[in-house]
Structure formats: C-alpha cells, structure tokens
Amino acid sequence: MKTALTIAGSDSGGGAGIQADIKTFSALGVFGMSAITAITSQNTVEVRSVQLIDVNIINDQVAAVLEDIGADAVKIGMLATPDIIQTVAQCLKKYKPKHIVLDPVMISKGGHRLLEEDTMQELKSTLIPLASLVTPNIPEAEVLANMPIHNEPDMYEACRVIKKLGAQAVLIKGGHLQGNPNDLYYEGQTFQLFRGERIETKNVHGTGCTLSAAIAALLAKGKEMPTAIDEAKDYITNAIANSLNIGQGYGPTHHFYHLYECVT
Ligand SMILES: Nc1ncnc2c1ncn2[C@@H]1O[C@H](COP(=O)(O)OP(=O)(O)O)[C@@H](O)[C@H]1O
Ligand SMILES: Cc1ncc(COP(=O)(O)O)c(N)n1
C-alpha cells in the first residue's frame, strides 16, 4: 500500500483542504495521512473564520508521520503565514520526501484570503524551490509570475517565469480562463498542454486541491509526472462531472466517483 501525506488546512465543509485530499488519496488506492496547518470554518458559500495551528504542532504532526510511516508523496495546500511555511520547509529538508506537490493556495473560490499578504515572498523563496511540481491556478500564477494572464500564450510565459523560482516543474491550471480548461505543464525543456472539456457547473469547490492530491497519489504509485498529471486530469474531470449539488454555493467535486461506479 502506497502512502501520501497532505500538509494543508481543514475545510469543515468537506469539499477542499485535507478532507478533499484524504478522500482523493483513498479513491485512488493510496493510504492518506494529514498534518493540519489551519482550521477553517467553511461551507460551500464562505469561510467564516480561521484558526492557525501552532507551528510546533505542525512540525510534530509531520515528524510523527514521516518518522514512523514515511510518505511516498507529500501534497502541500494552505500555508497561511511565513512561520508556517518555514516550519514545513524545515520538515521537507529534514525528511526529504521523494515527491512534493505544492498547491499554492491563496484565495478560496468564495474570495477569502487563505494566504496572508506578507507570505508570498516566503512561498517563493523557501518552498517553491523544494517542490517537484507547483500547481497554481490562473490568479495564483499571475501573482507568482508577477504578470497578467489573459490567454494561453500568457500561460507559456508565466510558466517560464515561475519555473525560474526553482520548482522542478510547473502546472498552471486553466480553469479560471474563458474557454476550455486546459492545463499547461513545463519542466524547463518542453511544454505539454493537458486539454479539458469545460463542464458547465458551479460545483467546483476544491477542484485544485483534488487535482494536486490526485497527482500526489499517482506519483506515490510510481507514475511518471506527465502520466500522473494526465490521469489526475481525467480524475478531476470525472469528479466535476459527478459533482454534488449540496449547499447554496460552490458544491464539491465527487471524490468517490470511482467507488461510486463500483457500488451502483
Ligand atoms: N468547469 C470545469 N470543467 C472541467 N474542468 C475544470 C473546470 N473548472 C476547472 N477545471 C479543471 O479542474 C482543475 C482545477 O483547476 P482550477 O479550478 O483552475 O483550480 P483551483 O481550484 O485551484 O482554482 C484543472 O485541471 C482545471 O482545468
Ligand atoms: C482549507 C482550504 N484549502 C484550500 C481551499 C481552496 O479550495 P477552493 O479554491 O476550491 O476554494 C479552501 N477553500 N480551503
């Protein structure tokens, strides 16, 4: 049984954060473990409050897991402050997990900031250089590349800029652009466009978390990066197509559509 550790925030609404990650790991046959960085009081409409976890507790959660069980891949989500980023980076340097997928979570779909203002520089200088893959959405890529992204050609330029921050590879997700949600992958030599068909739905809460968790799970299972991304793209597309119409706002993707198909 392969294992994956998510280091991210808790989403009480179950659609994003460590809840989405653990459900996705399980649906892809990987044993999921979690180190919680923040507790968010959240649903499909809003983030009502956030409590950050003490950095010593974050460190202990990661150490307890990696010293006993280890992890075939690590997925990183919401890290709200420079102290939390530094703590997680120290853990990654100490335990050296083979695969690190960094989802640079900044703002929730509902518009709530999940990364404090002064944290961007820390993310760029401390964490991105440790990542096997960084997976920004369009707004996050604009911030990391410090340029507007209006179309696919802009995505190519932004990939080049973000790659220079030191990650082994970059995947800019195209969901926020008009047109088809195509994601652009760049590892420093060549580009690969992973094409998608837009599914007309508002239920896209946690799509980025689910995609990056799926990539981490597939890397844990030994897939090469492009294959992991390709299969994770299929997974998220099906999860959105089977998303749940719950709550008044952005419903969650369906994390168990694999199992759903098996049991129905
Ligand atoms: N309406 C949609 N139909 C199909 N795929 C989508 C849709 N919206 C987003 N995606 C895909 O879901 C994944 C998450 O992308 P995105 O929503 O941009 O990230 P985030 O949740 O971080 O904002 C990407 O693979 C993207 O192409
Ligand atoms: C704890 C947590 N982590 C990540 C997200 C991003 O998910 P989304 O972009 O779908 O709102 C979130 N809303 N909450």
Short mmCIF file of C-alpha atoms and ligand atoms in Angstrom, two decimals:
data_model
loop_
_atom_site.label_atom_id
_atom_site.label_comp_id
_atom_site.label_asym_id
_atom_site.label_seq_id
_atom_site.Cartn_x
_atom_site.Cartn_y
_atom_site.Cartn_z
CA MET A 1 0.00 0.00 0.00
CA LYS A 2 1.45 3.33 -1.04
CA THR A 3 1.10 6.33 1.27
CA ALA A 4 0.63 10.09 0.84
CA LEU A 5 0.76 12.91 3.38
CA THR A 6 -1.22 16.12 2.95
CA ILE A 7 0.03 19.21 4.79
CA ALA A 8 -2.89 21.62 4.43
CA GLY A 9 -5.85 23.34 6.05
CA SER A 10 -9.05 21.72 7.29
CA ASP A 11 -12.24 22.64 5.38
CA SER A 12 -15.21 21.93 7.69
CA GLY A 13 -17.43 21.82 4.58
CA GLY A 14 -15.54 18.74 3.40
CA GLY A 15 -15.01 19.94 -0.19
CA ALA A 16 -11.45 21.25 -0.10
CA GLY A 17 -8.38 21.10 2.11
CA ILE A 18 -7.26 17.94 3.87
CA GLN A 19 -10.76 16.49 3.58
CA ALA A 20 -10.61 16.63 -0.22
CA ASP A 21 -7.03 15.35 -0.18
CA ILE A 22 -7.71 12.31 2.02
CA LYS A 23 -10.85 11.40 0.04
CA THR A 24 -8.88 11.67 -3.21
CA PHE A 25 -5.95 9.59 -1.91
CA SER A 26 -8.41 6.90 -0.80
CA ALA A 27 -10.33 6.93 -4.07
CA LEU A 28 -7.03 6.34 -5.90
CA GLY A 29 -5.99 3.47 -3.59
CA VAL A 30 -3.37 5.33 -1.56
CA PHE A 31 -3.27 5.42 2.27
CA GLY A 32 -3.76 9.09 3.23
CA MET A 33 -2.33 10.88 6.27
CA SER A 34 -2.62 14.55 7.24
CA ALA A 35 -0.83 17.36 9.05
CA ILE A 36 -3.29 20.20 9.64
CA THR A 37 -1.95 23.76 9.29
CA ALA A 38 -5.18 25.66 9.96
CA ILE A 39 -8.79 25.05 10.92
CA THR A 40 -11.24 26.89 8.64
CA SER A 41 -14.96 27.25 9.42
CA GLN A 42 -16.13 26.87 5.88
CA ASN A 43 -19.01 25.69 3.70
CA THR A 44 -19.96 25.92 0.02
CA VAL A 45 -20.57 29.67 0.31
CA GLU A 46 -17.94 31.20 2.59
CA VAL A 47 -15.04 30.94 5.01
CA ARG A 48 -16.42 32.23 8.32
CA SER A 49 -13.29 32.00 10.47
CA VAL A 50 -9.77 30.60 10.51
CA GLN A 51 -7.60 29.43 13.39
CA LEU A 52 -3.94 28.76 12.58
CA ILE A 53 -2.26 25.76 14.17
CA ASP A 54 0.80 26.35 16.38
CA VAL A 55 3.94 25.70 14.29
CA ASN A 56 5.26 23.25 16.92
CA ILE A 57 2.12 21.17 16.46
CA ILE A 58 2.51 21.33 12.67
CA ASN A 59 6.11 20.17 12.98
CA ASP A 60 5.12 17.35 15.36
CA GLN A 61 2.33 16.12 13.07
CA VAL A 62 4.70 15.90 10.08
CA ALA A 63 7.52 14.34 12.13
CA ALA A 64 5.23 11.77 13.78
CA VAL A 65 4.05 10.56 10.38
CA LEU A 66 7.35 10.66 8.49
CA GLU A 67 9.42 9.08 11.29
CA ASP A 68 7.06 6.13 11.71
CA ILE A 69 5.20 5.55 8.43
CA GLY A 70 7.04 7.74 5.90
CA ALA A 71 5.23 9.01 2.79
CA ASP A 72 5.64 8.05 -0.86
CA ALA A 73 4.43 11.55 -1.77
CA VAL A 74 3.62 14.78 0.04
CA LYS A 75 0.93 17.27 -1.08
CA ILE A 76 1.03 20.80 0.32
CA GLY A 77 -2.03 23.06 0.41
CA MET A 78 -2.94 26.05 2.59
CA LEU A 79 0.05 27.51 4.44
CA ALA A 80 -1.12 30.86 5.75
CA THR A 81 1.96 32.57 7.23
CA PRO A 82 5.76 32.81 6.80
CA ASP A 83 6.28 30.91 10.09
CA ILE A 84 4.16 28.01 8.86
CA ILE A 85 5.97 27.98 5.51
CA GLN A 86 9.38 27.96 7.22
CA THR A 87 8.30 25.14 9.55
CA VAL A 88 7.06 23.00 6.66
CA ALA A 89 10.18 23.75 4.60
CA GLN A 90 12.40 22.63 7.51
CA CYS A 91 10.48 19.35 7.69
CA LEU A 92 10.81 18.79 3.95
CA LYS A 93 14.57 19.45 4.08
CA LYS A 94 14.95 17.06 7.04
CA TYR A 95 12.85 14.13 5.79
CA LYS A 96 13.37 14.63 2.01
CA PRO A 97 10.17 13.01 0.67
CA LYS A 98 10.62 11.84 -2.91
CA HIS A 99 7.64 13.71 -4.40
CA ILE A 100 6.40 17.10 -3.22
CA VAL A 101 3.33 18.60 -4.94
CA LEU A 102 2.79 22.21 -3.87
CA ASP A 103 -0.65 23.74 -4.45
CA PRO A 104 -0.02 27.46 -3.73
CA VAL A 105 -3.42 28.15 -2.16
CA MET A 106 -4.04 31.90 -1.86
CA ILE A 107 -7.75 32.64 -2.08
CA SER A 108 -10.81 30.40 -1.77
CA LYS A 109 -13.38 30.22 -4.56
CA GLY A 110 -15.56 32.39 -2.37
CA GLY A 111 -12.87 35.10 -2.33
CA HIS A 112 -11.48 34.59 1.20
CA ARG A 113 -7.70 35.09 1.51
CA LEU A 114 -6.07 31.88 2.72
CA LEU A 115 -2.51 33.27 2.49
CA GLU A 116 -1.58 36.42 4.40
CA GLU A 117 -0.13 39.37 2.44
CA ASP A 118 3.49 39.07 3.58
CA THR A 119 3.64 35.35 2.90
CA MET A 120 4.10 35.44 -0.87
CA GLN A 121 7.82 36.15 -0.76
CA GLU A 122 8.35 33.32 1.74
CA LEU A 123 6.45 30.93 -0.52
CA LYS A 124 8.58 31.94 -3.50
CA SER A 125 11.96 31.85 -1.75
CA THR A 126 11.56 28.99 0.72
CA LEU A 127 9.03 26.49 -0.51
CA ILE A 128 8.76 26.59 -4.30
CA PRO A 129 12.44 25.56 -4.73
CA LEU A 130 11.66 22.32 -2.84
CA ALA A 131 8.66 21.34 -4.98
CA SER A 132 8.62 18.54 -7.57
CA LEU A 133 5.60 20.32 -9.03
CA VAL A 134 3.84 23.61 -8.23
CA THR A 135 0.20 23.83 -9.35
CA PRO A 136 -1.08 27.43 -9.39
CA ASN A 137 -4.45 28.39 -10.82
CA ILE A 138 -4.58 31.48 -13.05
CA PRO A 139 -4.85 34.11 -10.26
CA GLU A 140 -2.10 32.37 -8.27
CA ALA A 141 0.12 32.15 -11.37
CA GLU A 142 -0.38 35.88 -12.02
CA VAL A 143 0.87 36.62 -8.52
CA LEU A 144 3.82 34.18 -8.71
CA ALA A 145 4.87 35.33 -12.20
CA ASN A 146 4.00 38.96 -11.46
CA MET A 147 2.21 39.28 -14.81
CA PRO A 148 -1.39 39.25 -16.08
CA ILE A 149 -2.58 36.03 -17.75
CA HIS A 150 -5.40 36.66 -20.22
CA ASN A 151 -4.98 33.68 -22.55
CA GLU A 152 -3.00 30.54 -23.27
CA PRO A 153 0.08 32.30 -24.76
CA ASP A 154 0.37 34.22 -21.46
CA MET A 155 0.35 30.85 -19.67
CA TYR A 156 3.52 29.82 -21.56
CA GLU A 157 5.36 32.97 -20.48
CA ALA A 158 4.12 32.63 -16.88
CA CYS A 159 5.35 29.01 -16.78
CA ARG A 160 8.84 30.15 -17.77
CA VAL A 161 8.87 32.84 -15.07
CA ILE A 162 7.56 30.53 -12.33
CA LYS A 163 9.99 27.76 -13.31
CA LYS A 164 12.83 30.21 -12.56
CA LEU A 165 11.65 30.28 -8.93
CA GLY A 166 13.21 26.82 -8.64
CA ALA A 167 10.48 24.18 -8.73
CA GLN A 168 11.34 21.07 -10.77
CA ALA A 169 8.17 21.62 -12.80
CA VAL A 170 5.12 23.87 -13.08
CA LEU A 171 1.49 23.12 -13.93
CA ILE A 172 -0.67 26.20 -14.50
CA LYS A 173 -4.35 25.22 -14.30
CA GLY A 174 -6.56 26.91 -16.86
CA GLY A 175 -9.94 26.63 -15.16
CA HIS A 176 -10.30 30.35 -14.49
CA LEU A 177 -9.83 31.36 -18.15
CA GLN A 178 -12.68 31.51 -20.64
CA GLY A 179 -12.94 28.54 -22.98
CA ASN A 180 -11.76 25.02 -22.32
CA PRO A 181 -9.92 24.37 -19.04
CA ASN A 182 -6.53 23.39 -20.49
CA ASP A 183 -3.62 22.99 -18.05
CA LEU A 184 -0.06 23.79 -19.10
CA TYR A 185 2.91 21.74 -17.83
CA TYR A 186 6.54 22.86 -18.12
CA GLU A 187 9.64 21.15 -16.72
CA GLY A 188 12.23 23.55 -18.09
CA GLN A 189 12.68 21.96 -21.51
CA THR A 190 9.33 21.27 -23.12
CA PHE A 191 5.70 22.26 -22.64
CA GLN A 192 2.76 19.87 -22.54
CA LEU A 193 -0.85 21.07 -22.73
CA PHE A 194 -3.36 18.85 -20.93
CA ARG A 195 -6.66 19.62 -22.61
CA GLY A 196 -10.03 19.64 -20.87
CA GLU A 197 -13.68 20.00 -21.81
CA ARG A 198 -15.48 22.65 -19.77
CA ILE A 199 -18.30 21.20 -17.70
CA GLU A 200 -20.94 23.84 -17.02
CA THR A 201 -21.40 23.66 -13.25
CA LYS A 202 -20.96 25.87 -10.20
CA ASN A 203 -19.83 22.87 -8.18
CA VAL A 204 -16.09 23.43 -8.43
CA HIS A 205 -15.21 23.81 -4.75
CA GLY A 206 -11.90 22.11 -4.06
CA THR A 207 -11.07 21.29 -7.69
CA GLY A 208 -7.48 22.48 -7.34
CA CYS A 209 -6.99 20.57 -4.08
CA THR A 210 -8.42 17.43 -5.67
CA LEU A 211 -6.21 17.70 -8.76
CA SER A 212 -2.98 18.20 -6.80
CA ALA A 213 -3.91 15.42 -4.36
CA ALA A 214 -4.59 13.09 -7.29
CA ILE A 215 -1.21 13.94 -8.83
CA ALA A 216 0.49 13.21 -5.48
CA ALA A 217 -1.34 9.89 -5.14
CA LEU A 218 -0.38 8.82 -8.66
CA LEU A 219 3.26 9.83 -8.12
CA ALA A 220 3.17 7.75 -4.90
CA LYS A 221 2.02 4.80 -7.04
CA GLY A 222 5.10 5.18 -9.21
CA LYS A 223 3.67 7.02 -12.22
CA GLU A 224 5.96 9.39 -14.11
CA MET A 225 4.99 13.06 -13.76
CA PRO A 226 3.27 13.56 -17.18
CA THR A 227 1.31 10.32 -16.72
CA ALA A 228 0.34 11.31 -13.17
CA ILE A 229 -0.92 14.68 -14.42
CA ASP A 230 -2.78 13.09 -17.34
CA GLU A 231 -4.57 10.56 -15.12
CA ALA A 232 -5.25 13.18 -12.43
CA LYS A 233 -6.83 15.39 -15.10
CA ASP A 234 -9.14 12.54 -16.07
CA TYR A 235 -9.94 12.04 -12.41
CA ILE A 236 -10.84 15.70 -11.72
CA THR A 237 -12.86 15.96 -14.95
CA ASN A 238 -14.96 12.96 -13.91
CA ALA A 239 -15.20 14.24 -10.34
CA ILE A 240 -16.56 17.58 -11.60
CA ALA A 241 -18.93 15.81 -13.98
CA ASN A 242 -20.21 13.89 -10.93
CA SER A 243 -20.05 16.84 -8.54
CA LEU A 244 -22.51 17.12 -5.69
CA ASN A 245 -25.30 19.67 -5.70
CA ILE A 246 -25.14 20.33 -1.96
CA GLY A 247 -25.13 23.66 -0.17
CA GLN A 248 -26.10 27.06 -1.52
CA GLY A 249 -22.77 27.91 -3.13
CA TYR A 250 -19.94 26.08 -4.85
CA GLY A 251 -20.70 22.40 -4.37
CA PRO A 252 -17.81 19.93 -4.01
CA THR A 253 -16.49 17.59 -6.67
CA HIS A 254 -17.37 13.95 -6.14
CA HIS A 255 -14.34 12.33 -4.58
CA PHE A 256 -15.54 8.76 -4.79
CA TYR A 257 -16.92 8.58 -8.32
CA HIS A 258 -14.52 5.65 -8.87
CA LEU A 259 -16.06 3.75 -5.96
CA TYR A 260 -19.49 5.15 -6.85
CA GLU A 261 -19.26 3.37 -10.18
CA CYS A 262 -18.21 0.17 -8.43
CA VAL A 263 -21.06 0.10 -5.92
CA THR A 264 -24.00 1.28 -8.06
N1 LIG B 1 -15.78 23.74 -15.31
C1 LIG B 1 -14.74 22.90 -15.46
N2 LIG B 1 -14.86 21.81 -16.26
C2 LIG B 1 -13.84 20.93 -16.39
N3 LIG B 1 -12.64 21.06 -15.79
C3 LIG B 1 -12.47 22.13 -14.98
C4 LIG B 1 -13.48 23.10 -14.77
N4 LIG B 1 -13.00 24.07 -13.93
C5 LIG B 1 -11.75 23.69 -13.61
N5 LIG B 1 -11.41 22.55 -14.26
C6 LIG B 1 -10.16 21.80 -14.12
O1 LIG B 1 -10.06 21.48 -12.73
C7 LIG B 1 -8.71 21.60 -12.28
C8 LIG B 1 -8.61 22.71 -11.21
O2 LIG B 1 -8.48 23.93 -11.90
P1 LIG B 1 -8.91 25.33 -11.26
O3 LIG B 1 -10.36 25.28 -10.92
O4 LIG B 1 -8.43 26.37 -12.19
O5 LIG B 1 -8.04 25.32 -9.91
P2 LIG B 1 -8.41 25.94 -8.47
O6 LIG B 1 -9.47 25.05 -7.87
O7 LIG B 1 -7.08 25.85 -7.76
O8 LIG B 1 -8.89 27.34 -8.71
C9 LIG B 1 -7.89 21.89 -13.53
O9 LIG B 1 -7.47 20.67 -14.13
C10 LIG B 1 -8.90 22.59 -14.44
O10 LIG B 1 -8.55 22.51 -15.80
C1 LIG B 2 -8.72 24.71 3.76
C2 LIG B 2 -8.84 25.08 2.31
N1 LIG B 2 -7.82 24.80 1.47
C3 LIG B 2 -7.91 25.11 0.16
C4 LIG B 2 -9.03 25.75 -0.35
C5 LIG B 2 -9.12 26.13 -1.81
O1 LIG B 2 -10.19 25.48 -2.41
P1 LIG B 2 -11.09 26.33 -3.47
O2 LIG B 2 -10.11 27.06 -4.35
O3 LIG B 2 -11.88 25.34 -4.24
O4 LIG B 2 -11.91 27.22 -2.64
C6 LIG B 2 -10.08 26.03 0.56
N2 LIG B 2 -11.22 26.65 0.11
N3 LIG B 2 -9.97 25.69 1.88
#
